[in-house]
């Protein structure tokens, strides 16, 4: 039984970290895009569109999103079950979430810092890479922490529809066979992962704040 | 002329409609001078400063900088203009997660200058500004005066043609203020840095400014040499900056003719009054006197009572020898 829990834990971690990584990789640039569009008179309509899209994706419950995505997942990943299919779903759900969180952090950069950067003649690219990202780094670490903790829950939900990992383990043993000890262990591991993420993220962000 | 502003207009939209913030403002800044932009809070000083490097687009008017009109230039041209104008904001706006060294080096790093040259330029500036021992500190660990100097260093490191300072002394204690003003005058004299200083601090105007632009509700009410601004204050034409001396009635009642005399420049320290009084055999009673050390010379104000036979000749001759003379009574 413990080897199964161990295997499921590894699957969960794999889904969590890879989807978290991909969501950050695409979500932050989308957040930058949202931020820049919202501040440009010319791109106001593009912003309205992106904003709506992000809101729509964020308001669809994850389990429904997985159902809606079935044809796409099948096309892109070649399968709709297993960790890799789940990673696709998790990433799609997490990108808009991460984009919104990072957009909020960019908006919170004091306007004076933006002014003084502009007064030095920075171009857009330098503005993003040398000012917006560095000035929000501790906040972005916090955002990634929140994202990952949310993804822990999502992986468990994904487990119910065949993704594998601790969620599926709990469903299989608890829901179908009433082996509550397995459910308990799965829950303990999930809580431990969340705690560890919170602790590490908090420490990292604190270390970066001056 | 490094910068000249012609008929600048700016308005903001808010709940109560359009509000005029700058109303046909025209003035200029010569190379190597320090111009004070003064006025009460809300007069539009910061807005004017922000228009000068195009952080704030204007409704109409032109801004000539370095020989070209910079209003309406495209973005890449605007960026290259901005690199020639250093700005020190009222809130300093240092990068929060960069050390003092990294903050000062930042404008050079984004231009792709080599690390060696950056180090050299940063070090020469920080030693001039007395920041050597704070290089690895973060802004949140600095005092107000240190943050101010770090922000000035960050503006200076680009070797700008013009530096804009917004209320540089408003958050500093008197001693730090004194050091800062010395620094500004020093940079102006030794490096020929041109400054535009927004302020409502009389000390800043006296000690640093060659010329003063006085804003009232977005209108430029005065633009000229600092001592003329002081004349305006003495003549009660500028009420925002303290009022001239009101002599007590009891002191005045016994006196004959009263004159108010303003001296400026070299003559302030010469015994002009005494010489002319002796020539016409006039008795002088000094009721009030003070001398302000302005940047471009001493400026004296005096109220005297006179008595004697040739009073009119005395007044006529004195009028030619002093900066300003008026009969109070
Ligand atoms: N972005 C803005 N939008 C609307 N009103 C503004 C804005 N910036 C400044 N103002 C208004 O313009 C006026 C002048 O402000 P400011 O230039 O900051 O004055 P000062 O620096 O002389 O105190 C104030 O009444 C202020 O409320
Ligand atoms: Mg202001």
Coordinates of C-alpha atoms and ligand atoms in Angstrom, one line a residue:
Chain A
X1 CA 0.0 0.0 0.0
X2 CA 2.8 2.4 0.9
X3 CA 4.5 1.9 -2.4
X4 CA 1.3 2.8 -4.1
X5 CA 1.0 6.0 -2.0
X6 CA 4.6 6.7 -2.8
X7 CA 4.0 6.3 -6.5
X8 CA 0.8 8.4 -6.4
X9 CA 2.7 11.1 -4.5
X10 CA 5.3 11.2 -7.2
X11 CA 2.6 11.5 -9.9
X12 CA 0.9 14.3 -8.0
X13 CA 4.2 16.2 -7.6
X14 CA 5.0 15.6 -11.3
X15 CA 1.6 17.1 -12.4
X16 CA 1.9 19.9 -9.9
X17 CA 5.3 21.1 -10.7
X18 CA 5.1 20.7 -14.5
X19 CA 1.7 22.4 -14.8
X20 CA 2.8 25.1 -12.3
X21 CA 6.0 25.7 -14.3
X22 CA 4.1 25.9 -17.6
X23 CA 1.4 28.1 -16.1
X24 CA 4.0 30.5 -14.8
X25 CA 5.9 30.4 -18.1
X26 CA 2.8 31.4 -20.1
X27 CA 0.8 33.2 -17.3
X28 CA 3.3 35.9 -16.5
X29 CA 3.8 37.0 -20.1
X30 CA 0.0 37.1 -20.4
X31 CA -0.1 39.1 -17.2
X32 CA 2.4 41.5 -18.7
X33 CA 0.3 41.7 -21.9
X34 CA -2.8 42.5 -19.8
X35 CA -0.9 45.2 -17.9
X36 CA 0.5 46.8 -21.0
X37 CA -2.8 46.7 -22.9
X38 CA -4.7 48.2 -20.0
X39 CA -2.3 51.2 -20.0
X40 CA -2.3 51.8 -23.7
X41 CA -5.0 53.9 -25.2
X42 CA -4.6 52.2 -28.6
X43 CA -4.9 48.7 -27.1
X44 CA -8.0 49.3 -25.0
X45 CA -10.2 47.0 -27.0
X46 CA -7.6 44.2 -27.0
X47 CA -7.5 44.6 -23.2
X48 CA -11.3 44.3 -23.0
X49 CA -11.1 41.1 -25.0
X50 CA -8.3 39.5 -23.1
X51 CA -9.9 40.6 -19.8
X52 CA -13.1 38.9 -20.8
X53 CA -11.4 35.7 -21.9
X54 CA -9.4 35.5 -18.6
X55 CA -12.6 36.0 -16.6
X56 CA -14.5 33.3 -18.6
X57 CA -11.8 30.7 -18.1
X58 CA -11.5 31.6 -14.4
X59 CA -15.2 31.2 -13.8
X60 CA -15.6 27.7 -15.3
X61 CA -15.3 25.1 -12.6
X62 CA -12.2 23.0 -13.2
X63 CA -14.1 19.7 -13.5
X64 CA -16.3 21.2 -16.2
X65 CA -13.3 22.7 -18.0
X66 CA -11.8 19.2 -18.1
X67 CA -15.0 17.9 -19.7
X68 CA -15.1 20.8 -22.2
X69 CA -11.5 20.3 -23.1
X70 CA -11.8 16.6 -23.8
X71 CA -11.6 16.9 -27.6
X72 CA -8.7 19.4 -27.4
X73 CA -6.8 17.3 -24.9
X74 CA -7.3 14.2 -27.1
X75 CA -6.0 16.1 -30.1
X76 CA -3.0 17.7 -28.4
X77 CA -2.0 15.0 -26.0
X78 CA -3.2 11.9 -27.8
X79 CA -5.1 10.7 -24.7
X80 CA -7.5 12.0 -22.1
X81 CA -6.3 10.0 -19.1
X82 CA -3.1 9.9 -17.2
X83 CA -0.8 12.6 -15.7
X84 CA 0.2 14.1 -19.0
X85 CA -3.4 14.7 -20.1
X86 CA -4.1 16.2 -16.7
X87 CA -1.1 18.5 -17.0
X88 CA -2.6 19.9 -20.2
X89 CA -5.9 20.6 -18.4
X90 CA -4.2 22.0 -15.3
X91 CA -2.1 24.3 -17.3
X92 CA -5.0 25.6 -19.3
X93 CA -6.9 26.3 -16.1
X94 CA -3.9 27.9 -14.4
X95 CA -2.6 30.2 -17.0
X96 CA -5.5 32.8 -16.7
X97 CA -5.3 32.5 -13.0
X98 CA -1.5 33.2 -13.0
X99 CA -2.0 36.0 -15.5
X100 CA -4.5 37.8 -13.3
X101 CA -2.4 37.4 -10.2
X102 CA 0.7 38.8 -11.9
X103 CA -1.3 41.6 -13.6
X104 CA -2.5 42.7 -10.1
X105 CA 1.1 42.7 -8.9
X106 CA 2.2 44.8 -11.8
X107 CA -0.6 47.3 -11.1
X108 CA 0.6 47.6 -7.5
X109 CA 4.1 48.9 -8.6
X110 CA 4.2 52.5 -7.3
X111 CA 3.4 54.9 -10.2
X112 CA 6.5 56.9 -9.2
X113 CA 8.8 54.0 -10.0
X114 CA 7.1 53.7 -13.4
X115 CA 7.6 57.5 -13.9
X116 CA 11.2 57.4 -13.0
X117 CA 11.8 54.5 -15.3
X118 CA 10.1 56.3 -18.1
X119 CA 12.1 59.4 -17.4
X120 CA 15.3 57.4 -18.0
X121 CA 14.2 56.6 -21.5
X122 CA 13.5 52.8 -21.1
X123 CA 11.8 51.1 -23.9
X124 CA 8.9 48.6 -23.4
X125 CA 11.1 45.6 -23.3
X126 CA 13.4 47.1 -20.7
X127 CA 10.5 48.3 -18.8
X128 CA 9.2 44.7 -18.5
X129 CA 12.4 42.9 -17.9
X130 CA 14.4 45.5 -15.9
X131 CA 11.6 47.1 -13.9
X132 CA 8.2 45.3 -13.8
X133 CA 9.5 41.8 -13.2
X134 CA 12.3 42.8 -10.7
X135 CA 10.1 45.2 -8.8
X136 CA 7.4 42.5 -8.4
X137 CA 9.6 39.5 -7.8
X138 CA 8.7 38.9 -4.1
X139 CA 5.0 39.3 -5.1
X140 CA 5.4 36.9 -8.0
X141 CA 6.9 34.3 -5.7
X142 CA 3.8 34.7 -3.5
X143 CA 1.6 34.4 -6.6
X144 CA 3.4 31.2 -7.7
X145 CA 2.9 29.8 -4.2
X146 CA -0.8 30.5 -4.3
X147 CA -1.0 29.0 -7.8
X148 CA 0.8 25.8 -6.7
X149 CA -1.4 25.4 -3.7
X150 CA -4.5 25.8 -5.9
X151 CA -3.0 23.3 -8.3
X152 CA -2.7 20.7 -5.4
X153 CA -6.5 20.8 -5.1
X154 CA -6.9 20.7 -8.9
X155 CA -4.7 17.7 -9.2
X156 CA -6.8 15.9 -6.7
X157 CA -9.9 16.8 -8.7
X158 CA -8.2 15.7 -11.9
X159 CA -7.5 12.4 -10.1
X160 CA -11.2 11.7 -10.1
X161 CA -11.3 11.6 -13.9
X162 CA -8.3 9.4 -14.4
X163 CA -5.3 11.6 -14.0
X164 CA -3.6 9.3 -11.4
X165 CA -1.9 10.6 -8.4
X166 CA -3.1 11.0 -4.8
X167 CA -6.6 12.1 -5.9
X168 CA -7.2 9.0 -7.9
X169 CA -5.8 6.9 -5.1
X170 CA -8.2 8.4 -2.6
X171 CA -11.2 7.9 -4.9
X172 CA -10.3 4.3 -5.8
X173 CA -9.7 3.2 -2.3
X174 CA -12.0 5.4 -0.4
X175 CA -15.0 5.9 -2.7
X176 CA -15.1 2.5 -4.2
X177 CA -13.6 0.2 -1.5
X178 CA -14.1 2.1 1.7
X179 CA -10.4 1.8 2.7
X180 CA -10.4 5.0 4.8
X181 CA -6.8 4.6 6.0
X182 CA -5.6 5.1 2.4
X183 CA -7.7 8.2 2.1
X184 CA -6.3 9.5 5.3
X185 CA -2.7 9.0 4.1
X186 CA -3.5 10.7 0.8
X187 CA -5.0 13.6 2.7
X188 CA -2.0 13.8 5.0
X189 CA 0.4 13.9 2.0
X190 CA -1.6 16.5 0.2
X191 CA -1.7 18.7 3.3
X192 CA 2.0 18.2 3.8
X193 CA 2.7 19.3 0.2
X194 CA 0.6 22.4 0.7
X195 CA 2.3 23.3 3.9
X196 CA 5.7 22.8 2.4
X197 CA 4.8 25.0 -0.5
X198 CA 3.5 27.7 1.7
X199 CA 6.5 27.6 3.9
X200 CA 9.1 27.6 1.1
X201 CA 7.2 30.3 -0.8
X202 CA 6.9 32.5 2.2
X203 CA 10.6 32.1 3.1
X204 CA 11.7 32.9 -0.5
X205 CA 9.5 36.0 -0.8
X206 CA 10.6 37.3 2.6
X207 CA 14.2 36.8 1.6
X208 CA 13.7 38.9 -1.5
X209 CA 11.8 41.7 0.2
X210 CA 14.1 44.4 1.5
Chain B
X1 CA 19.2 78.5 -24.2
X2 CA 18.8 74.8 -23.2
X3 CA 15.1 74.8 -22.8
X4 CA 12.3 77.1 -23.7
X5 CA 8.7 76.7 -23.1
X6 CA 6.1 78.6 -25.1
X7 CA 2.5 79.1 -24.3
X8 CA 2.1 75.7 -22.6
X9 CA -1.5 74.7 -21.8
X10 CA -2.5 71.6 -19.8
X11 CA -5.9 70.6 -18.4
X12 CA -7.1 67.5 -16.6
X13 CA -10.5 65.9 -16.8
X14 CA -12.1 65.2 -13.5
X15 CA -15.6 64.8 -12.0
X16 CA -16.3 68.5 -12.0
X17 CA -15.3 68.7 -15.7
X18 CA -12.1 70.0 -17.4
X19 CA -9.7 71.9 -15.1
X20 CA -7.0 74.1 -16.4
X21 CA -3.7 73.2 -14.7
X22 CA -1.2 75.2 -16.8
X23 CA -2.4 78.4 -18.5
X24 CA -0.3 79.8 -21.3
X25 CA 3.0 79.2 -19.4
X26 CA 6.1 80.5 -21.2
X27 CA 9.6 80.6 -19.8
X28 CA 13.1 79.5 -20.5
X29 CA 16.2 78.0 -19.0
X30 CA 19.7 79.1 -20.0
X31 CA 22.6 76.6 -20.0
X32 CA 24.4 76.6 -16.6
X33 CA 21.7 78.3 -14.6
X34 CA 19.4 77.3 -11.9
X35 CA 15.7 78.2 -12.3
X36 CA 13.3 77.9 -9.5
X37 CA 9.7 77.0 -10.2
X38 CA 7.9 78.3 -7.2
X39 CA 4.3 78.6 -6.0
X40 CA 1.9 77.3 -3.4
X41 CA 0.9 73.6 -3.3
X42 CA -1.5 72.8 -6.1
X43 CA -0.2 75.7 -8.3
X44 CA 0.8 73.2 -11.0
X45 CA 4.6 73.0 -10.3
X46 CA 4.9 69.3 -10.5
X47 CA 2.6 69.1 -13.5
X48 CA 4.9 71.7 -15.3
X49 CA 8.0 69.7 -14.4
X50 CA 6.4 66.5 -15.7
X51 CA 5.6 68.2 -19.0
X52 CA 9.2 69.2 -19.5
X53 CA 10.4 65.7 -20.1
X54 CA 7.1 64.6 -21.7
X55 CA 5.9 62.4 -18.9
X56 CA 2.8 64.5 -19.1
X57 CA 1.5 65.3 -22.6
X58 CA 0.2 68.8 -23.0
X59 CA -2.9 70.3 -24.7
X60 CA -1.0 72.9 -26.7
X61 CA 2.3 74.8 -26.7
X62 CA 5.8 74.0 -27.6
X63 CA 8.9 72.9 -25.6
X64 CA 12.2 73.6 -27.3
X65 CA 15.0 71.5 -25.9
X66 CA 18.4 71.5 -27.3
X67 CA 17.3 73.2 -30.4
X68 CA 14.2 71.2 -31.3
X69 CA 10.5 71.2 -30.4
X70 CA 10.0 68.0 -28.4
X71 CA 6.2 68.2 -28.3
X72 CA 4.7 65.5 -30.5
X73 CA 7.9 63.6 -31.2
X74 CA 7.6 59.8 -31.8
X75 CA 8.3 57.4 -28.9
X76 CA 11.9 56.5 -29.8
X77 CA 12.8 60.2 -30.2
X78 CA 11.1 60.9 -26.9
X79 CA 13.2 58.2 -25.2
X80 CA 16.5 59.7 -26.5
X81 CA 15.4 63.2 -25.3
X82 CA 14.6 61.8 -21.8
X83 CA 18.1 60.3 -21.5
X84 CA 19.4 63.9 -21.6
X85 CA 17.2 65.1 -18.8
X86 CA 17.7 63.8 -15.3
X87 CA 14.7 63.8 -12.9
X88 CA 14.7 63.6 -9.2
X89 CA 11.2 63.1 -8.0
X90 CA 9.7 64.3 -4.8
X91 CA 9.3 60.7 -3.6
X92 CA 12.8 59.7 -4.9
X93 CA 11.4 56.6 -6.6
X94 CA 14.4 54.4 -6.1
X95 CA 14.1 50.8 -7.2
X96 CA 13.1 48.9 -4.1
X97 CA 15.0 45.7 -4.7
X98 CA 18.2 47.1 -6.0
X99 CA 21.1 48.3 -3.8
X100 CA 22.2 51.9 -3.9
X101 CA 25.0 50.9 -6.3
X102 CA 22.6 49.0 -8.6
X103 CA 20.2 52.0 -8.5
X104 CA 22.9 54.4 -9.6
X105 CA 24.3 52.1 -12.2
X106 CA 20.9 51.3 -13.6
X107 CA 20.6 54.1 -16.2
X108 CA 24.1 53.2 -17.5
X109 CA 23.4 49.4 -17.6
X110 CA 20.3 49.8 -19.7
X111 CA 22.5 51.6 -22.3
X112 CA 24.8 48.6 -22.4
X113 CA 27.9 50.5 -21.1
X114 CA 30.7 48.2 -20.0
X115 CA 30.9 47.2 -16.4
X116 CA 34.3 48.8 -15.9
X117 CA 33.2 52.1 -17.1
X118 CA 30.0 51.9 -15.1
X119 CA 32.0 51.2 -12.0
X120 CA 34.2 54.2 -12.6
X121 CA 31.4 56.6 -13.3
X122 CA 29.3 55.4 -10.3
X123 CA 32.2 55.6 -7.9
X124 CA 33.2 59.1 -9.0
X125 CA 29.7 60.3 -8.3
X126 CA 29.1 58.5 -5.0
X127 CA 32.3 59.9 -3.6
X128 CA 31.2 63.4 -4.6
X129 CA 27.9 62.9 -2.9
X130 CA 29.2 61.1 0.1
X131 CA 27.5 57.8 -0.4
X132 CA 30.5 55.5 -0.6
X133 CA 29.6 53.7 2.7
X134 CA 26.0 53.1 1.6
X135 CA 26.6 51.3 -1.7
X136 CA 25.3 47.9 -0.7
X137 CA 22.3 49.2 1.3
X138 CA 18.7 48.9 0.0
X139 CA 16.6 52.1 -0.3
X140 CA 14.4 51.1 2.6
X141 CA 17.5 51.1 4.8
X142 CA 18.5 54.7 3.9
X143 CA 17.6 58.0 5.6
X144 CA 15.6 60.5 3.7
X145 CA 18.7 62.6 2.9
X146 CA 20.6 59.5 1.7
X147 CA 17.7 58.4 -0.5
X148 CA 17.6 62.0 -1.9
X149 CA 21.4 61.9 -2.7
X150 CA 21.1 58.4 -4.2
X151 CA 18.3 59.7 -6.5
X152 CA 20.4 62.7 -7.5
X153 CA 23.4 60.4 -8.2
X154 CA 21.1 58.3 -10.4
X155 CA 20.2 61.4 -12.3
X156 CA 23.7 62.7 -12.5
X157 CA 25.3 59.5 -13.7
X158 CA 23.9 60.0 -17.2
X159 CA 25.6 63.3 -17.5
X160 CA 22.4 65.0 -18.3
X161 CA 22.1 68.5 -19.8
X162 CA 19.4 69.4 -17.4
X163 CA 18.3 68.1 -14.1
X164 CA 14.7 68.5 -12.8
X165 CA 14.3 68.5 -9.0
X166 CA 10.8 68.3 -7.5
X167 CA 10.6 69.7 -4.0
X168 CA 14.1 68.5 -3.0
X169 CA 14.0 69.8 0.5
X170 CA 10.4 69.1 1.6
X171 CA 11.3 65.9 3.5
X172 CA 14.7 67.0 4.9
X173 CA 15.7 68.5 8.2
X174 CA 17.4 71.9 8.2
X175 CA 21.0 70.5 8.3
X176 CA 20.4 68.0 5.5
X177 CA 18.7 70.8 3.5
X178 CA 21.8 72.9 3.9
X179 CA 24.1 70.2 2.7
X180 CA 21.8 69.4 -0.3
X181 CA 21.7 73.1 -1.4
X182 CA 25.5 73.3 -1.1
X183 CA 25.6 70.2 -3.3
X184 CA 23.3 71.6 -5.9
X185 CA 25.2 74.9 -6.1
X186 CA 28.5 73.0 -6.2
X187 CA 27.4 70.7 -9.1
X188 CA 26.1 73.8 -10.9
X189 CA 29.4 75.6 -10.5
X190 CA 31.9 72.8 -11.1
X191 CA 30.1 70.6 -13.5
X192 CA 28.0 73.3 -15.1
X193 CA 24.8 71.2 -14.5
X194 CA 21.7 73.1 -15.3
X195 CA 18.8 72.7 -12.9
X196 CA 15.1 73.4 -12.7
X197 CA 14.0 73.2 -9.1
X198 CA 10.4 73.1 -8.0
X199 CA 10.1 74.4 -4.5
X200 CA 8.2 76.5 -2.0
X201 CA 11.1 76.8 0.3
X202 CA 12.5 80.4 0.5
X203 CA 16.0 79.1 1.4
X204 CA 16.2 77.1 -1.8
X205 CA 15.3 80.2 -3.8
X206 CA 17.7 82.4 -2.0
X207 CA 20.7 80.1 -2.1
X208 CA 20.4 78.3 -5.4
X209 CA 18.2 80.1 -8.0
X210 CA 19.4 82.5 -10.7
X211 CA 15.9 83.1 -11.9
X212 CA 12.5 82.4 -10.6
X213 CA 9.3 81.3 -12.3
X214 CA 6.4 82.0 -10.0
X215 CA 3.2 80.0 -10.7
X216 CA -0.2 80.9 -9.2
X217 CA -3.1 78.6 -10.1
X218 CA -1.4 77.5 -13.3
X219 CA -0.6 81.0 -14.5
X220 CA 3.0 82.3 -14.6
X221 CA 2.8 85.5 -12.6
X222 CA 6.5 86.3 -12.7
X223 CA 9.5 85.2 -14.5
X224 CA 12.8 86.9 -13.9
X225 CA 16.0 87.2 -11.8
X226 CA 15.7 86.1 -8.2
X227 CA 16.4 89.6 -6.7
X228 CA 13.5 91.0 -8.7
X229 CA 11.3 88.3 -7.2
X230 CA 12.4 89.5 -3.8
X231 CA 11.5 93.1 -4.8
X232 CA 8.0 91.8 -5.7
X233 CA 7.8 90.2 -2.3
X234 CA 8.9 93.4 -0.6
X235 CA 6.4 95.3 -2.6
X236 CA 3.7 92.9 -1.4
X237 CA 2.9 91.7 -4.9
X238 CA 3.6 88.1 -3.9
X239 CA 1.6 87.2 -0.9
X240 CA 2.3 83.5 -1.0
X241 CA 5.8 83.9 0.3
X242 CA 5.5 85.7 3.5
X243 CA 4.7 89.4 3.7
X244 CA 7.1 92.3 4.0
X245 CA 7.7 93.9 7.3
X246 CA 4.9 95.9 8.8
X247 CA 6.4 98.6 11.1
X248 CA 4.6 99.3 14.3
X249 CA 2.4 102.4 14.3
X250 CA 4.0 103.7 17.4
X251 CA 7.4 103.6 15.8
X252 CA 6.1 105.4 12.7
X253 CA 4.1 108.1 14.4
X254 CA 7.0 110.2 15.5
X255 CA 8.8 110.1 12.2
X256 CA 8.9 112.7 9.4
X257 CA 9.5 111.3 5.9
X258 CA 9.8 107.5 5.5
X259 CA 11.7 105.8 2.6
X260 CA 12.0 102.2 1.7
X261 CA 15.2 101.4 0.0
X262 CA 16.3 98.1 -1.6
X263 CA 19.9 97.4 -2.4
X264 CA 21.2 94.7 -4.7
X265 CA 24.6 93.4 -5.7
X266 CA 28.0 95.0 -4.9
X267 CA 26.5 98.3 -3.7
X268 CA 24.7 96.6 -0.9
X269 CA 27.9 96.5 1.2
X270 CA 29.0 100.0 0.2
X271 CA 28.3 103.0 2.5
X272 CA 26.1 104.6 -0.3
X273 CA 23.5 105.9 2.1
X274 CA 26.0 107.4 4.5
X275 CA 27.9 109.2 1.7
X276 CA 24.8 110.8 0.1
X277 CA 23.4 111.7 3.4
X278 CA 26.6 113.6 4.3
X279 CA 26.6 115.3 0.9
X280 CA 23.1 116.8 1.5
X281 CA 23.4 117.1 5.2
X282 CA 20.5 114.7 5.9
X283 CA 19.8 113.0 9.2
X284 CA 19.0 109.4 8.9
X285 CA 17.2 107.2 11.3
X286 CA 17.3 103.5 10.4
X287 CA 14.0 101.9 11.5
X288 CA 14.5 98.6 9.9
X289 CA 17.2 96.8 7.9
X290 CA 18.1 93.3 6.7
X291 CA 20.4 91.8 4.2
X292 CA 19.7 88.5 2.4
X293 CA 22.5 86.6 0.7
X294 CA 21.0 85.6 -2.7
X295 CA 23.0 83.4 -5.0
X296 CA 23.8 86.2 -7.4
X297 CA 24.6 88.8 -4.8
X298 CA 23.4 90.3 -1.5
X299 CA 20.0 91.9 -1.4
X300 CA 19.2 94.5 1.3
X301 CA 16.0 96.1 2.5
X302 CA 15.9 99.2 4.6
X303 CA 13.3 101.5 6.0
X304 CA 14.7 104.9 7.0
X305 CA 13.3 108.1 8.3
X306 CA 15.0 111.3 7.0
X307 CA 15.2 114.9 8.2
X308 CA 17.0 117.9 6.8
X309 CA 16.7 120.8 4.3
X310 CA 17.6 119.1 1.0
X311 CA 15.4 116.1 1.3
X312 CA 14.3 116.1 -2.3
X313 CA 17.8 116.3 -3.7
X314 CA 18.8 113.5 -1.3
X315 CA 16.0 111.2 -2.5
X316 CA 16.8 111.9 -6.2
X317 CA 20.5 111.1 -5.8
X318 CA 19.8 108.0 -3.7
X319 CA 17.3 106.7 -6.2
X320 CA 20.0 106.6 -8.8
X321 CA 22.4 104.7 -6.6
X322 CA 20.2 102.0 -5.2
X323 CA 18.1 99.3 -6.7
X324 CA 14.7 100.5 -5.7
X325 CA 13.4 103.4 -3.6
X326 CA 10.0 104.4 -2.6
X327 CA 8.5 106.9 -0.2
X328 CA 6.4 105.1 2.4
X329 CA 5.1 108.4 3.8
Ligands
LIG1 N1 -3.1 63.2 -13.1 C1 -3.9 64.2 -12.6 N2 -5.3 64.2 -12.9 C2 -6.1 65.2 -12.4 N3 -5.7 66.2 -11.7 C3 -4.4 66.3 -11.4 C4 -3.4 65.3 -11.9 N4 -2.2 65.7 -11.4 C5 -2.3 66.8 -10.8 N5 -3.6 67.2 -10.8 C6 -4.1 68.5 -10.2 O1 -3.4 69.5 -10.8 C7 -3.2 70.6 -9.8 C8 -1.7 70.9 -9.7 O2 -1.1 69.8 -9.2 P1 0.5 69.8 -9.1 O3 1.1 70.1 -10.4 O4 0.9 68.5 -8.4 O5 0.7 71.0 -8.1 P2 2.0 71.4 -7.2 O6 3.1 70.5 -7.6 O7 2.3 72.8 -7.5 O8 1.6 71.2 -5.8 C9 -3.8 70.0 -8.5 O9 -5.0 70.6 -8.3 C10 -3.9 68.6 -8.7 O10 -5.0 68.1 -8.0
LIG2 MG1 4.2 69.1 -6.4

